[in-house]
């Protein structure tokens, strides 16, 4: 006769033996909790690595805390953040990098990285983040499982908006991507509205065309030419109000991509002793810089030429704005060595375009 035993329990007493073929397990109505996989199980199941914050904020008298997603500090306070790891990368508001601000120090200790900002101001408002780095020799990459970040509002009397370095900024409206009017505030509870200067009226942030993000400003989700004009923002908090700097919204009709390039010689037929100019032109977005590179017949013989690069903005009606970038190559006293192909390559962040023309003796 065979008995079933459950590990850790005594065999049942005074129970009759089961008949052959009789089910030895009685049906039960007892509810059983479904097993919820542990974190490790869930991570393994979907292949996504587990992440955890490595950032802490140092407080006074040796105290510390894990910072929330957003923090509000009073301007003038010292900020100290630490992130655990022997090789830490940092990111912080570009304002602090632009002027190589001596108020900011970033140090790497044996077991943690440290960021310290003294004499903070409203202009320091923004995202502070850190991450561990995985290095092989001199090549390092970001460890996505070890990161930390917090957005910090530095409140300052009389400053509801994060100060701007200028009194007037230009925002380019591109039909193929979002545009941002950067009216960021220093007080999270501030009520912020967007206004057109002329005709004077409030522009509603309806959540469809325009939304407000206190970390970015007013976001135009699908910019078009009707949005052009001069705008400003108004913030209200604690019974006080403030007007932002003004922003000129310019609509860009040239789509983002490699340079749209043309080339033109002053004459394709020349005589010995003539002067010639070859013009390479790019029409593009107002805020996208273009670099030019030339290849010309006399280059191998170190033939002296003059190359001049220029750019300007052109307004083509209805608020459409385009940047025209040009490079002019000039050859004086043309000789046999100057006859042949003149090749211009224009490059921007999206790619490059090469065009060519020929110059021959007539």
Short mmCIF file of C-alpha atoms in Angstrom, two decimals:
data_model
loop_
_atom_site.label_atom_id
_atom_site.label_comp_id
_atom_site.label_asym_id
_atom_site.label_seq_id
_atom_site.Cartn_x
_atom_site.Cartn_y
_atom_site.Cartn_z
CA UNK A 1 0.00 0.00 0.00
CA UNK A 2 1.33 3.45 -0.94
CA UNK A 3 0.90 6.66 1.10
CA UNK A 4 1.46 10.24 -0.12
CA UNK A 5 3.45 12.56 2.17
CA UNK A 6 3.77 16.32 1.96
CA UNK A 7 7.20 17.61 2.90
CA UNK A 8 7.19 19.28 6.32
CA UNK A 9 3.88 17.65 7.41
CA UNK A 10 3.12 14.52 9.47
CA UNK A 11 1.31 11.66 7.78
CA UNK A 12 -2.45 11.83 8.30
CA UNK A 13 -3.84 9.85 11.20
CA UNK A 14 -6.99 7.65 11.35
CA UNK A 15 -7.62 7.97 7.63
CA UNK A 16 -9.00 5.02 5.75
CA UNK A 17 -6.88 3.74 2.90
CA UNK A 18 -7.89 4.74 -0.62
CA UNK A 19 -9.58 2.23 -2.84
CA UNK A 20 -7.79 1.35 -6.05
CA UNK A 21 -8.53 4.01 -8.68
CA UNK A 22 -9.96 6.45 -6.13
CA UNK A 23 -8.79 10.02 -6.47
CA UNK A 24 -6.43 10.71 -3.61
CA UNK A 25 -6.85 14.51 -3.82
CA UNK A 26 -10.17 15.89 -2.63
CA UNK A 27 -11.68 18.75 -4.61
CA UNK A 28 -11.67 21.98 -2.63
CA UNK A 29 -13.26 25.41 -2.86
CA UNK A 30 -10.32 27.09 -1.15
CA UNK A 31 -9.22 30.22 -3.00
CA UNK A 32 -5.61 30.28 -4.06
CA UNK A 33 -3.80 33.58 -4.59
CA UNK A 34 -2.34 33.90 -8.06
CA UNK A 35 1.42 33.98 -8.02
CA UNK A 36 2.77 37.41 -8.94
CA UNK A 37 6.24 37.12 -10.42
CA UNK A 38 8.98 38.89 -8.54
CA UNK A 39 10.70 41.90 -10.06
CA UNK A 40 13.53 39.73 -11.34
CA UNK A 41 11.02 37.39 -13.00
CA UNK A 42 9.24 40.26 -14.71
CA UNK A 43 12.51 41.78 -15.90
CA UNK A 44 13.59 38.48 -17.36
CA UNK A 45 10.20 37.92 -18.99
CA UNK A 46 10.15 41.09 -21.11
CA UNK A 47 13.90 41.48 -21.51
CA UNK A 48 13.90 45.02 -20.09
CA UNK A 49 16.75 45.66 -17.63
CA UNK A 50 15.83 46.77 -14.15
CA UNK A 51 16.64 50.42 -13.47
CA UNK A 52 16.99 52.29 -10.22
CA UNK A 53 17.91 55.83 -9.28
CA UNK A 54 21.48 56.36 -8.15
CA UNK A 55 20.99 60.05 -7.22
CA UNK A 56 20.70 61.53 -3.73
CA UNK A 57 20.44 65.14 -2.59
CA UNK A 58 22.63 66.18 0.32
CA UNK A 59 20.87 68.29 2.96
CA UNK A 60 22.24 70.15 5.98
CA UNK A 61 23.89 68.43 8.95
CA UNK A 62 24.80 65.34 6.95
CA UNK A 63 21.23 64.42 6.07
CA UNK A 64 20.27 63.26 2.58
CA UNK A 65 17.25 62.20 0.55
CA UNK A 66 16.34 60.75 -2.82
CA UNK A 67 15.15 63.77 -4.84
CA UNK A 68 11.65 63.78 -6.27
CA UNK A 69 11.00 64.21 -10.00
CA UNK A 70 10.74 67.97 -9.34
CA UNK A 71 12.19 70.09 -6.54
CA UNK A 72 11.68 73.72 -5.50
CA UNK A 73 14.63 75.49 -3.90
CA UNK A 74 15.13 79.12 -2.96
CA UNK A 75 17.68 81.02 -5.06
CA UNK A 76 20.89 81.41 -3.11
CA UNK A 77 20.76 77.91 -1.65
CA UNK A 78 23.64 75.53 -2.30
CA UNK A 79 22.71 72.44 -4.27
CA UNK A 80 24.69 69.24 -3.76
CA UNK A 81 23.83 66.06 -5.66
CA UNK A 82 25.65 62.74 -5.46
CA UNK A 83 25.35 59.72 -7.70
CA UNK A 84 26.69 56.30 -6.75
CA UNK A 85 29.38 54.88 -9.01
CA UNK A 86 33.10 55.07 -9.75
CA UNK A 87 32.57 56.79 -13.11
CA UNK A 88 29.60 59.14 -13.37
CA UNK A 89 28.40 61.33 -16.25
CA UNK A 90 26.39 64.52 -15.62
CA UNK A 91 23.93 66.75 -17.46
CA UNK A 92 22.68 70.13 -16.22
CA UNK A 93 21.08 73.32 -17.63
CA UNK A 94 23.04 74.56 -20.68
CA UNK A 95 23.17 78.04 -19.09
CA UNK A 96 25.80 76.75 -16.64
CA UNK A 97 27.96 75.42 -19.47
CA UNK A 98 27.60 78.40 -21.77
CA UNK A 99 29.45 80.75 -19.45
CA UNK A 100 31.78 78.15 -17.85
CA UNK A 101 30.21 79.14 -14.55
CA UNK A 102 32.62 78.98 -11.60
CA UNK A 103 29.68 78.46 -9.23
CA UNK A 104 29.39 74.89 -10.54
CA UNK A 105 31.81 72.10 -9.69
CA UNK A 106 31.66 68.44 -10.72
CA UNK A 107 33.98 65.94 -9.05
CA UNK A 108 34.48 62.20 -9.18
CA UNK A 109 35.25 60.41 -5.92
CA UNK A 110 36.13 56.76 -5.46
CA UNK A 111 32.55 55.60 -4.91
CA UNK A 112 30.37 58.47 -6.13
CA UNK A 113 30.21 61.51 -8.38
CA UNK A 114 29.41 64.89 -6.86
CA UNK A 115 27.80 68.02 -8.35
CA UNK A 116 27.80 71.23 -6.31
CA UNK A 117 26.18 74.53 -7.27
CA UNK A 118 26.64 77.55 -4.99
CA UNK A 119 24.87 80.93 -5.05
CA UNK A 120 22.07 79.50 -7.18
CA UNK A 121 19.84 81.85 -9.20
CA UNK A 122 16.52 81.59 -11.05
CA UNK A 123 18.51 81.16 -14.29
CA UNK A 124 19.78 77.80 -13.01
CA UNK A 125 16.28 76.29 -13.19
CA UNK A 126 16.26 73.08 -15.21
CA UNK A 127 17.02 69.36 -15.40
CA UNK A 128 19.93 67.86 -13.45
CA UNK A 129 20.73 64.24 -14.27
CA UNK A 130 23.47 61.65 -13.87
CA UNK A 131 24.28 58.17 -15.12
CA UNK A 132 26.80 55.43 -14.58
CA UNK A 133 29.33 54.76 -17.32
CA UNK A 134 30.58 51.41 -18.59
CA UNK A 135 34.10 51.82 -19.90
CA UNK A 136 36.54 49.70 -21.85
CA UNK A 137 39.80 51.58 -21.97
CA UNK A 138 39.02 55.13 -23.07
CA UNK A 139 35.69 54.21 -24.66
CA UNK A 140 32.66 54.65 -22.39
CA UNK A 141 28.92 54.20 -22.84
CA UNK A 142 25.93 55.07 -20.71
CA UNK A 143 24.68 52.41 -18.29
CA UNK A 144 20.91 52.65 -18.81
CA UNK A 145 20.23 50.70 -15.59
CA UNK A 146 21.95 53.25 -13.35
CA UNK A 147 20.58 56.76 -13.79
CA UNK A 148 19.08 59.60 -11.76
CA UNK A 149 17.44 62.93 -12.53
CA UNK A 150 15.44 65.75 -11.01
CA UNK A 151 14.06 69.02 -12.39
CA UNK A 152 14.80 71.90 -10.01
CA UNK A 153 12.91 75.21 -9.77
CA UNK A 154 15.02 77.95 -8.20
CA UNK A 155 12.53 80.53 -6.98
CA UNK A 156 13.76 84.11 -6.78
CA UNK A 157 11.93 87.24 -5.72
CA UNK A 158 10.71 89.20 -8.72
CA UNK A 159 11.53 86.39 -11.18
CA UNK A 160 8.56 84.27 -12.25
CA UNK A 161 10.22 83.37 -15.56
CA UNK A 162 13.61 81.76 -16.02
CA UNK A 163 15.69 84.79 -17.11
CA UNK A 164 16.63 85.05 -20.78
CA UNK A 165 20.01 86.43 -21.94
CA UNK A 166 18.25 88.68 -24.48
CA UNK A 167 15.14 90.84 -24.68
CA UNK A 168 14.00 89.42 -28.00
CA UNK A 169 14.34 85.86 -29.34
CA UNK A 170 13.52 84.21 -32.65
CA UNK A 171 11.61 80.91 -32.80
CA UNK A 172 11.55 79.11 -36.15
CA UNK A 173 8.36 77.26 -37.08
CA UNK A 174 9.10 74.18 -39.15
CA UNK A 175 6.18 72.26 -40.67
CA UNK A 176 7.81 68.89 -39.96
CA UNK A 177 8.61 69.23 -36.23
CA UNK A 178 7.49 70.83 -32.97
CA UNK A 179 8.43 74.42 -32.08
CA UNK A 180 8.87 75.72 -28.54
CA UNK A 181 8.36 79.21 -27.13
CA UNK A 182 10.60 78.73 -24.05
CA UNK A 183 8.54 80.50 -21.37
CA UNK A 184 9.77 78.40 -18.45
CA UNK A 185 8.80 79.42 -14.93
CA UNK A 186 10.59 79.30 -11.57
CA UNK A 187 7.39 78.67 -9.60
CA UNK A 188 5.63 75.36 -10.40
CA UNK A 189 2.20 76.70 -9.37
CA UNK A 190 2.37 79.74 -11.66
CA UNK A 191 -0.43 80.24 -14.19
CA UNK A 192 1.11 80.92 -17.60
CA UNK A 193 -0.66 82.27 -20.68
CA UNK A 194 0.52 82.99 -24.23
CA UNK A 195 -0.31 86.27 -25.99
CA UNK A 196 0.01 87.74 -29.47
CA UNK A 197 1.36 91.29 -29.60
CA UNK A 198 -0.62 92.41 -32.66
CA UNK A 199 -3.49 92.09 -32.90
CA UNK A 200 -3.41 91.91 -29.09
CA UNK A 201 -5.09 88.73 -27.87
CA UNK A 202 -4.50 85.63 -25.76
CA UNK A 203 -3.56 82.48 -27.69
CA UNK A 204 -5.30 79.48 -26.09
CA UNK A 205 -3.20 76.43 -25.26
CA UNK A 206 -5.96 74.02 -26.24
CA UNK A 207 -3.95 70.82 -25.96
CA UNK A 208 -4.47 70.09 -29.66
CA UNK A 209 -2.33 72.64 -31.51
CA UNK A 210 -0.51 74.19 -28.55
CA UNK A 211 0.26 72.73 -25.09
CA UNK A 212 2.10 74.18 -22.10
CA UNK A 213 4.94 72.22 -20.49
CA UNK A 214 6.44 73.99 -17.46
CA UNK A 215 9.80 72.33 -18.19
CA UNK A 216 9.89 73.50 -21.83
CA UNK A 217 7.36 76.28 -22.43
CA UNK A 218 4.55 76.54 -24.99
CA UNK A 219 4.88 73.74 -27.52
CA UNK A 220 3.45 74.15 -31.01
CA UNK A 221 2.67 70.55 -31.98
CA UNK A 222 2.02 71.19 -35.69
CA UNK A 223 3.42 74.61 -36.66
CA UNK A 224 2.02 76.39 -39.71
CA UNK A 225 2.25 79.86 -41.25
CA UNK A 226 -0.79 81.15 -39.32
CA UNK A 227 1.25 80.95 -36.11
CA UNK A 228 3.80 83.55 -37.27
CA UNK A 229 4.12 86.90 -35.51
CA UNK A 230 5.39 88.38 -32.25
CA UNK A 231 4.26 86.68 -29.02
CA UNK A 232 5.02 86.91 -25.32
CA UNK A 233 4.04 85.05 -22.15
CA UNK A 234 2.43 86.19 -18.92
CA UNK A 235 2.89 84.44 -15.56
CA UNK A 236 0.82 84.93 -12.41
CA UNK A 237 1.61 83.57 -8.94
CA UNK A 238 1.13 84.76 -5.36
CA UNK A 239 -0.81 87.83 -6.46
CA UNK A 240 2.02 88.99 -8.73
CA UNK A 241 2.39 88.89 -12.49
CA UNK A 242 5.27 89.18 -14.95
CA UNK A 243 5.67 89.52 -18.71
CA UNK A 244 8.32 87.48 -20.53
CA UNK A 245 10.68 88.61 -23.28
CA UNK A 246 9.16 88.78 -26.77
CA UNK A 247 9.52 86.03 -29.34
CA UNK A 248 9.41 86.50 -33.12
CA UNK A 249 7.86 83.41 -34.71
CA UNK A 250 9.13 82.88 -38.26
CA UNK A 251 7.73 80.20 -40.55
CA UNK A 252 10.28 78.14 -42.49
CA UNK A 253 9.20 76.81 -45.87
CA UNK A 254 12.26 74.69 -46.65
CA UNK A 255 11.90 71.19 -45.15
CA UNK A 256 14.66 69.68 -43.02
CA UNK A 257 17.17 67.61 -44.95
CA UNK A 258 20.52 67.76 -46.78
CA UNK A 259 21.33 71.11 -48.42
CA UNK A 260 19.40 72.12 -51.52
CA UNK A 261 22.37 73.25 -53.60
CA UNK A 262 22.93 74.95 -56.97
CA UNK A 263 26.14 76.00 -58.74
CA UNK A 264 26.66 78.69 -61.36
CA UNK A 265 29.79 79.97 -63.12
CA UNK A 266 30.01 83.58 -64.24
CA UNK A 267 30.87 82.11 -67.63
CA UNK A 268 31.44 78.55 -68.81
CA UNK A 269 33.45 79.76 -71.80
CA UNK A 270 36.57 81.84 -71.04
CA UNK A 271 39.64 83.23 -72.69
CA UNK A 272 43.16 83.24 -71.36
CA UNK A 273 43.60 86.13 -68.91
CA UNK A 274 39.91 86.40 -67.98
CA UNK A 275 38.63 86.40 -64.41
CA UNK A 276 35.89 83.91 -63.43
CA UNK A 277 33.69 83.37 -60.39
CA UNK A 278 31.81 80.20 -59.48
CA UNK A 279 28.88 80.60 -57.09
CA UNK A 280 27.56 77.76 -54.90
CA UNK A 281 24.18 78.53 -53.27
CA UNK A 282 22.10 76.73 -50.61
CA UNK A 283 18.52 77.52 -49.58
CA UNK A 284 17.74 76.11 -46.16
CA UNK A 285 16.32 76.55 -42.69
CA UNK A 286 17.17 79.83 -40.95
CA UNK A 287 18.83 78.14 -37.97
CA UNK A 288 20.84 75.48 -39.85
CA UNK A 289 24.46 76.32 -40.67
CA UNK A 290 26.10 75.16 -43.90
CA UNK A 291 29.75 74.36 -44.59
CA UNK A 292 31.24 74.47 -48.09
CA UNK A 293 34.13 72.51 -49.60
CA UNK A 294 35.62 73.07 -53.07
CA UNK A 295 37.54 70.96 -55.57
CA UNK A 296 38.88 72.85 -58.60
CA UNK A 297 41.27 72.19 -61.52
CA UNK A 298 44.22 74.25 -60.29
CA UNK A 299 44.11 72.79 -56.78
CA UNK A 300 46.75 70.15 -57.39
CA UNK A 301 49.12 72.87 -58.61
CA UNK A 302 48.31 75.06 -55.58
CA UNK A 303 46.76 77.66 -57.86
CA UNK A 304 45.82 80.72 -55.74
CA UNK A 305 42.06 81.36 -55.60
CA UNK A 306 39.77 83.47 -53.39
CA UNK A 307 36.87 81.80 -51.54
CA UNK A 308 34.28 83.87 -49.68
CA UNK A 309 31.41 82.36 -47.64
CA UNK A 310 28.34 84.42 -46.65
CA UNK A 311 24.75 83.91 -45.47
CA UNK A 312 21.63 85.99 -44.89
CA UNK A 313 17.93 85.55 -44.14
CA UNK A 314 15.42 86.28 -46.85
CA UNK A 315 11.69 86.84 -46.25
CA UNK A 316 9.65 85.44 -49.11
CA UNK A 317 6.20 86.75 -48.17
CA UNK A 318 3.49 85.41 -45.86
CA UNK A 319 6.03 85.16 -43.07
CA UNK A 320 8.08 82.49 -44.86
CA UNK A 321 11.77 82.80 -44.00
CA UNK A 322 14.71 81.05 -45.65
CA UNK A 323 18.43 81.13 -45.05
CA UNK A 324 20.50 81.65 -48.17
CA UNK A 325 24.12 80.49 -47.79
CA UNK A 326 26.65 81.15 -50.54
CA UNK A 327 30.26 80.37 -51.33
CA UNK A 328 32.04 82.21 -54.15
CA UNK A 329 35.29 80.89 -55.65
CA UNK A 330 37.14 83.47 -57.76
CA UNK A 331 40.02 82.81 -60.16
CA UNK A 332 41.96 85.71 -61.65
CA UNK A 333 43.92 85.64 -64.91
CA UNK A 334 42.63 82.28 -66.13
CA UNK A 335 45.22 79.91 -67.59
CA UNK A 336 45.17 76.41 -69.03
CA UNK A 337 45.45 74.89 -65.55
CA UNK A 338 42.12 76.48 -64.56
CA UNK A 339 40.04 74.70 -67.20
CA UNK A 340 37.92 71.75 -66.08
CA UNK A 341 35.42 70.78 -63.37
CA UNK A 342 34.58 73.02 -60.40
CA UNK A 343 32.96 70.90 -57.68
CA UNK A 344 31.16 72.31 -54.63
CA UNK A 345 30.06 70.17 -51.65
CA UNK A 346 27.63 71.71 -49.15
CA UNK A 347 27.16 70.02 -45.79
CA UNK A 348 24.75 70.48 -42.87
CA UNK A 349 23.75 68.30 -39.91
CA UNK A 350 21.39 66.24 -42.10
CA UNK A 351 23.86 65.38 -44.84
CA UNK A 352 25.69 66.79 -47.83
CA UNK A 353 25.05 67.59 -51.49
CA UNK A 354 27.63 67.85 -54.28
CA UNK A 355 27.18 69.85 -57.48
CA UNK A 356 29.57 70.62 -60.35
CA UNK A 357 30.05 72.79 -63.42
CA UNK A 358 32.70 73.05 -66.14
CA UNK A 359 34.77 75.92 -67.40
CA UNK A 360 36.30 75.66 -70.88
CA UNK A 361 38.27 77.83 -73.29
CA UNK A 362 36.06 79.42 -75.89
#
